[in-house]
Every structure is written in C-alpha cells, then in structure tokens.
mmCIF file of C-alpha atoms in Angstrom:
data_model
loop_
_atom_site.group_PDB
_atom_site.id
_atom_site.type_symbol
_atom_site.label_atom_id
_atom_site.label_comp_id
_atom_site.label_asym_id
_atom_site.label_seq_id
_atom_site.Cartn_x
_atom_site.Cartn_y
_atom_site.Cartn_z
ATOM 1 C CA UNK A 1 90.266 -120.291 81.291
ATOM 2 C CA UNK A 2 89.084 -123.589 81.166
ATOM 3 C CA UNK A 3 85.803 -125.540 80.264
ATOM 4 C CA UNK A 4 84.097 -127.918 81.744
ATOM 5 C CA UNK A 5 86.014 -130.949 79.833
ATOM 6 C CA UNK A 6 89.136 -129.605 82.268
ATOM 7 C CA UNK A 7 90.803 -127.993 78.885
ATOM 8 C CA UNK A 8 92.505 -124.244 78.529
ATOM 9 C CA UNK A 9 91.605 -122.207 75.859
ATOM 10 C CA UNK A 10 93.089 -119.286 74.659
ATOM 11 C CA UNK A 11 91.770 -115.754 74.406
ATOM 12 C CA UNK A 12 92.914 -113.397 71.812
ATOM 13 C CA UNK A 13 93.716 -110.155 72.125
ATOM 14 C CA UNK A 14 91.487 -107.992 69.635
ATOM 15 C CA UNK A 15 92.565 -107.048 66.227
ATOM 16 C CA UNK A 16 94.026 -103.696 66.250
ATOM 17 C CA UNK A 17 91.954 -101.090 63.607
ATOM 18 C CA UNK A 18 95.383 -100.610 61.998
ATOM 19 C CA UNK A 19 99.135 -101.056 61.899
ATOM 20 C CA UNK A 20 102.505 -100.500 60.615
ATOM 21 C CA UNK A 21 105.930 -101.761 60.785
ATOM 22 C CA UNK A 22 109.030 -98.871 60.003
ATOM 23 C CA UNK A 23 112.433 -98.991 59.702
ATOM 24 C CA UNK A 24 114.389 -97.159 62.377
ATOM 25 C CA UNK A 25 115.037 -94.179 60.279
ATOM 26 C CA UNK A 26 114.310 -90.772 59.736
ATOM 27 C CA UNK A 27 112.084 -91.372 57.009
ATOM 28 C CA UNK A 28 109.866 -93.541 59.227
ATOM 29 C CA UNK A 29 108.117 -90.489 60.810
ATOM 30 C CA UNK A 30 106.425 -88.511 57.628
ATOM 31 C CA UNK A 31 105.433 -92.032 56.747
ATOM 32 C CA UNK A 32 103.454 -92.566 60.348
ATOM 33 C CA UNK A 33 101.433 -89.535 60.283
ATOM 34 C CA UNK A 34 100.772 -90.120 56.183
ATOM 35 C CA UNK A 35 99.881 -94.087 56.704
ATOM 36 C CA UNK A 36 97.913 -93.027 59.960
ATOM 37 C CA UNK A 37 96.165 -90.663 58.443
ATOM 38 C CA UNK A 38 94.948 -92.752 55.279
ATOM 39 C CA UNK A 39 93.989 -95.916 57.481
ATOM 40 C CA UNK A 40 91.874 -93.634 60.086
ATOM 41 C CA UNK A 41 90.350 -91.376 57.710
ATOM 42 C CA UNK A 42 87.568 -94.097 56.798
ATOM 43 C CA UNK A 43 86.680 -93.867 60.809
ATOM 44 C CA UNK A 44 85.487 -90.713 61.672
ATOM 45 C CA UNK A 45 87.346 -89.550 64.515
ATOM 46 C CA UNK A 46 85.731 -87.489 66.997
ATOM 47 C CA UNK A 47 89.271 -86.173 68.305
ATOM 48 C CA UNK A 48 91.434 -84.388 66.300
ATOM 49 C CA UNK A 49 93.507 -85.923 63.744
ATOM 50 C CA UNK A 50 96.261 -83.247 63.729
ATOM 51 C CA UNK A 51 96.920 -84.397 67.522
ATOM 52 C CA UNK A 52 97.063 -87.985 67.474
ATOM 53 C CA UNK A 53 99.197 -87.344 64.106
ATOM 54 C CA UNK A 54 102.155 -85.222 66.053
ATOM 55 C CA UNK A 55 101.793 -87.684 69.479
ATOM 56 C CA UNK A 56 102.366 -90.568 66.571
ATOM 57 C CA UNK A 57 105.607 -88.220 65.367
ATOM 58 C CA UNK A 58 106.662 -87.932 69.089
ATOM 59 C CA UNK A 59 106.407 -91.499 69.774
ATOM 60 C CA UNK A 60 107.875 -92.806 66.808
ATOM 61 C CA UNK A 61 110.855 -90.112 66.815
ATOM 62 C CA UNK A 62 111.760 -91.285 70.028
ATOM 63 C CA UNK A 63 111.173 -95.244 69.110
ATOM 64 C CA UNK A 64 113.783 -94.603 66.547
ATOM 65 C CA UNK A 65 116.139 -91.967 68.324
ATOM 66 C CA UNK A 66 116.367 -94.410 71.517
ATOM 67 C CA UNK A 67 115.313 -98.131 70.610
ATOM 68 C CA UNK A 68 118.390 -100.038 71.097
ATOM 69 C CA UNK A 69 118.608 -103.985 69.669
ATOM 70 C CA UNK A 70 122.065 -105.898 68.681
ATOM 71 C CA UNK A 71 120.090 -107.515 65.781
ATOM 72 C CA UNK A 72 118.641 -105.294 63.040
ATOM 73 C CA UNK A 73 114.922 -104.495 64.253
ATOM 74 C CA UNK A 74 111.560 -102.053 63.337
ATOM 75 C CA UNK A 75 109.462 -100.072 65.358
ATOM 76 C CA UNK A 76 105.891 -101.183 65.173
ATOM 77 C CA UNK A 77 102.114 -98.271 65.519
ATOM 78 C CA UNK A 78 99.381 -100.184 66.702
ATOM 79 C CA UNK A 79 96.030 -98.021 66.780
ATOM 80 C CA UNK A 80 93.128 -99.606 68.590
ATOM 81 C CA UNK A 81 89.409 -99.000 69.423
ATOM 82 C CA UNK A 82 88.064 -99.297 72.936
ATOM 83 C CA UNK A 83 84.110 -98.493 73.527
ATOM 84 C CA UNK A 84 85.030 -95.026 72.335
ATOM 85 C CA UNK A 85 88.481 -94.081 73.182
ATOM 86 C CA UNK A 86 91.389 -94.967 70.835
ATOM 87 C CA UNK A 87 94.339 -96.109 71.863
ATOM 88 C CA UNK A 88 98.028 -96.332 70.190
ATOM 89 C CA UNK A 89 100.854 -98.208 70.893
ATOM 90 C CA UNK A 90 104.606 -97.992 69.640
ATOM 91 C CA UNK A 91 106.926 -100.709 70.355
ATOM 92 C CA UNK A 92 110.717 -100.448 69.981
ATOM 93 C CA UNK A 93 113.217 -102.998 71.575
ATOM 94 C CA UNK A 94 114.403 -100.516 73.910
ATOM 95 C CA UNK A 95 114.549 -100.571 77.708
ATOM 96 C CA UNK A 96 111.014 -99.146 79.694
ATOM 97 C CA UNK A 97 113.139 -97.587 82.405
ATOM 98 C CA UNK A 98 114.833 -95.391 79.627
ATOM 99 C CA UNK A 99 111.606 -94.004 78.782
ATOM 100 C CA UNK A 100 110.353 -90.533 80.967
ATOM 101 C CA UNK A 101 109.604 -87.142 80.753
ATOM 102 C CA UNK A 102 113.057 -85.109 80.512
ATOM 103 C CA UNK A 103 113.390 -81.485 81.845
ATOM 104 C CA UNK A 104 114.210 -79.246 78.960
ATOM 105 C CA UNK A 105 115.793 -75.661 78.631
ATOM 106 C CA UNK A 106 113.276 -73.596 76.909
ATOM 107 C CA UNK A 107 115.644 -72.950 73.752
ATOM 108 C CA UNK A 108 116.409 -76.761 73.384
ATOM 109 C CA UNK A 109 115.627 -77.639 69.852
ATOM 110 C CA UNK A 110 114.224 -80.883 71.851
ATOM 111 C CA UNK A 111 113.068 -83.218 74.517
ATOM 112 C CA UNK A 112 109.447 -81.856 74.369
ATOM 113 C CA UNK A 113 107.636 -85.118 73.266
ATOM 114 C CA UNK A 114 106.079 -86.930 76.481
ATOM 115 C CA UNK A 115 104.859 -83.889 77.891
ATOM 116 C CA UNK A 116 103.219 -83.429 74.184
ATOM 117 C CA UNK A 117 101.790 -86.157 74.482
ATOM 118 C CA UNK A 118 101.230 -86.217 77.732
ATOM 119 C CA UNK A 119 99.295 -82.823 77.664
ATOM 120 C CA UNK A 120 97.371 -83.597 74.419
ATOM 121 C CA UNK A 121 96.428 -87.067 75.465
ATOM 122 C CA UNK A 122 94.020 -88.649 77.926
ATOM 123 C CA UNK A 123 96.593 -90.765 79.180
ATOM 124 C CA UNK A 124 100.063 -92.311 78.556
ATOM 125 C CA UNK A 125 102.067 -95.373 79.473
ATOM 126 C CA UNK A 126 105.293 -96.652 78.918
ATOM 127 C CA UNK A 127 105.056 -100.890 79.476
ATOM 128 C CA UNK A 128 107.283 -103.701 78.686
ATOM 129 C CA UNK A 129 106.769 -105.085 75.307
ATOM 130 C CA UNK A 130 105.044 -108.083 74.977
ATOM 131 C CA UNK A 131 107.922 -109.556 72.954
ATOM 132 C CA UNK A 132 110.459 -107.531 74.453
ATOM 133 C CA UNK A 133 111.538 -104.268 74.154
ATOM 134 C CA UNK A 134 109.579 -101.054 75.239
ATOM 135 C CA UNK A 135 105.236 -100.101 74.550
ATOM 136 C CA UNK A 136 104.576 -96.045 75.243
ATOM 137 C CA UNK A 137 101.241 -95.947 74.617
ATOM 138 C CA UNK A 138 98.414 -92.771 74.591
ATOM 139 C CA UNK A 139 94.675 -92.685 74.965
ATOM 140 C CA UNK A 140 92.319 -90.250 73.781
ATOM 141 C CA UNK A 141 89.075 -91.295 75.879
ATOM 142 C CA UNK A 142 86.614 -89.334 73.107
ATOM 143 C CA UNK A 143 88.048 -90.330 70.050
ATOM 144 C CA UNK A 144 85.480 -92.326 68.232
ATOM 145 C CA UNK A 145 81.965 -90.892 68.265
ATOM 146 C CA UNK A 146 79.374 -93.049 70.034
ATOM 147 C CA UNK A 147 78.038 -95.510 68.001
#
C-alpha cells in the first residue's frame, strides 16, 4: 500500500490472543492443552474448551511426531480471534504435502487426528509456513460469544 507521498507502508498482521513455543517432545502436549487452557480461560469461550483442547493435542502430536528440520527447532500454537470465530495455528518445519488425512484400521492405536479435528472443527487447513515449514490450522466459527 502506498500513500500519497509515493511511499509503502507496512501492515501488520494482528496480535494473536495467545501463544506458545514447545520443544518437540512428548512432554510438549499435556503442556498445550494446560497453557491453552489457562491463557483462554479469561475469554469466555462460547465453544467448548474440551474440543479445541484435544484438536490442540492432535495438532501438536503430529507437529512433533512428523516435523522434520536438520537444525534443532520448536513447534509454535498460535490462537487467534476473528469477529467471533477462533482460529489456531501450529507450525512445525515440516513439509505441507506430508500433511493429510490417513485411512486407519479401526484397531490402530492411531492416525485418527485430522479427521478429529476435522469433524470437531469448522474448518481446517494445512499451509506453508510463513517462515518455512508446515501451518495446519482449525476454525471454530462460534467460538467467542458476540460482543
């Protein structure tokens, strides 16, 4: 965008309501749903809290199972408002393509996550990263109430 002086100015992306960085580790996952829950709790959610805390899980389990990097990296949760739908992102420095919705044999102790979160969600995405690396995202349209 420009003015009328000819220069550019930037626009900012909005401040998310909340995030965290983890370590690519087991570990990372109770601490999600527990840092999710603390930082959200303040906002009233009109959704429900239990399912945006196991999509987080899903996400962040499979951030950690399949983000690859040759350096030492993190896995960042990004929770955002929009109008009244909130959104969350997890970023890993894996490859988009990687990311879909396996088939699964009904006594397969897993694989289930996107179509968790694909059933308990609005919507879902899987992007490139803005610095790299993979975004899966999920929307709940109705998850703040109207203000």
């Amino acid at each position: 965008m420009g003015d009328p002086a000819g220069n550019y100015t930037a626009h900012a992306e909005p401040e998310p309501l909340g995030s965290m960085t983890l370590y690519p580790v087991p570990e990372s996952v109770p601490r999600a749903r527990r840092w999710f829950r603390k930082f959200m709790a303040r906002h009233e959610l009109a959704c429900s809290m239990d399912d945006c805390v196991l999509m987080i899980s899903e996400l962040v389990t499979n951030a950690i199972l399949y983000g690859e990097s040759e350096d030492p990296w993190r896995v960042r949760v990004d929770w955002w408002r929009e109008g009244e739908a909130l959104r969350v992102d997890v970023h890993n420095p894996g490859f988009p393509m990687a990311v879909r919705l396996r088939h699964h044999d009904a006594d397969a102790g897993h694989g289930r996550g996107l179509f968790l979160v694909r059933e308990l969600s609005d919507s879902w995405s899987v992007t490139p990263g803005r610095f790299g690396g993979t975004t899966v995202s999920f929307r709940v349209d109705a998850g703040f109430k109207p203000s």
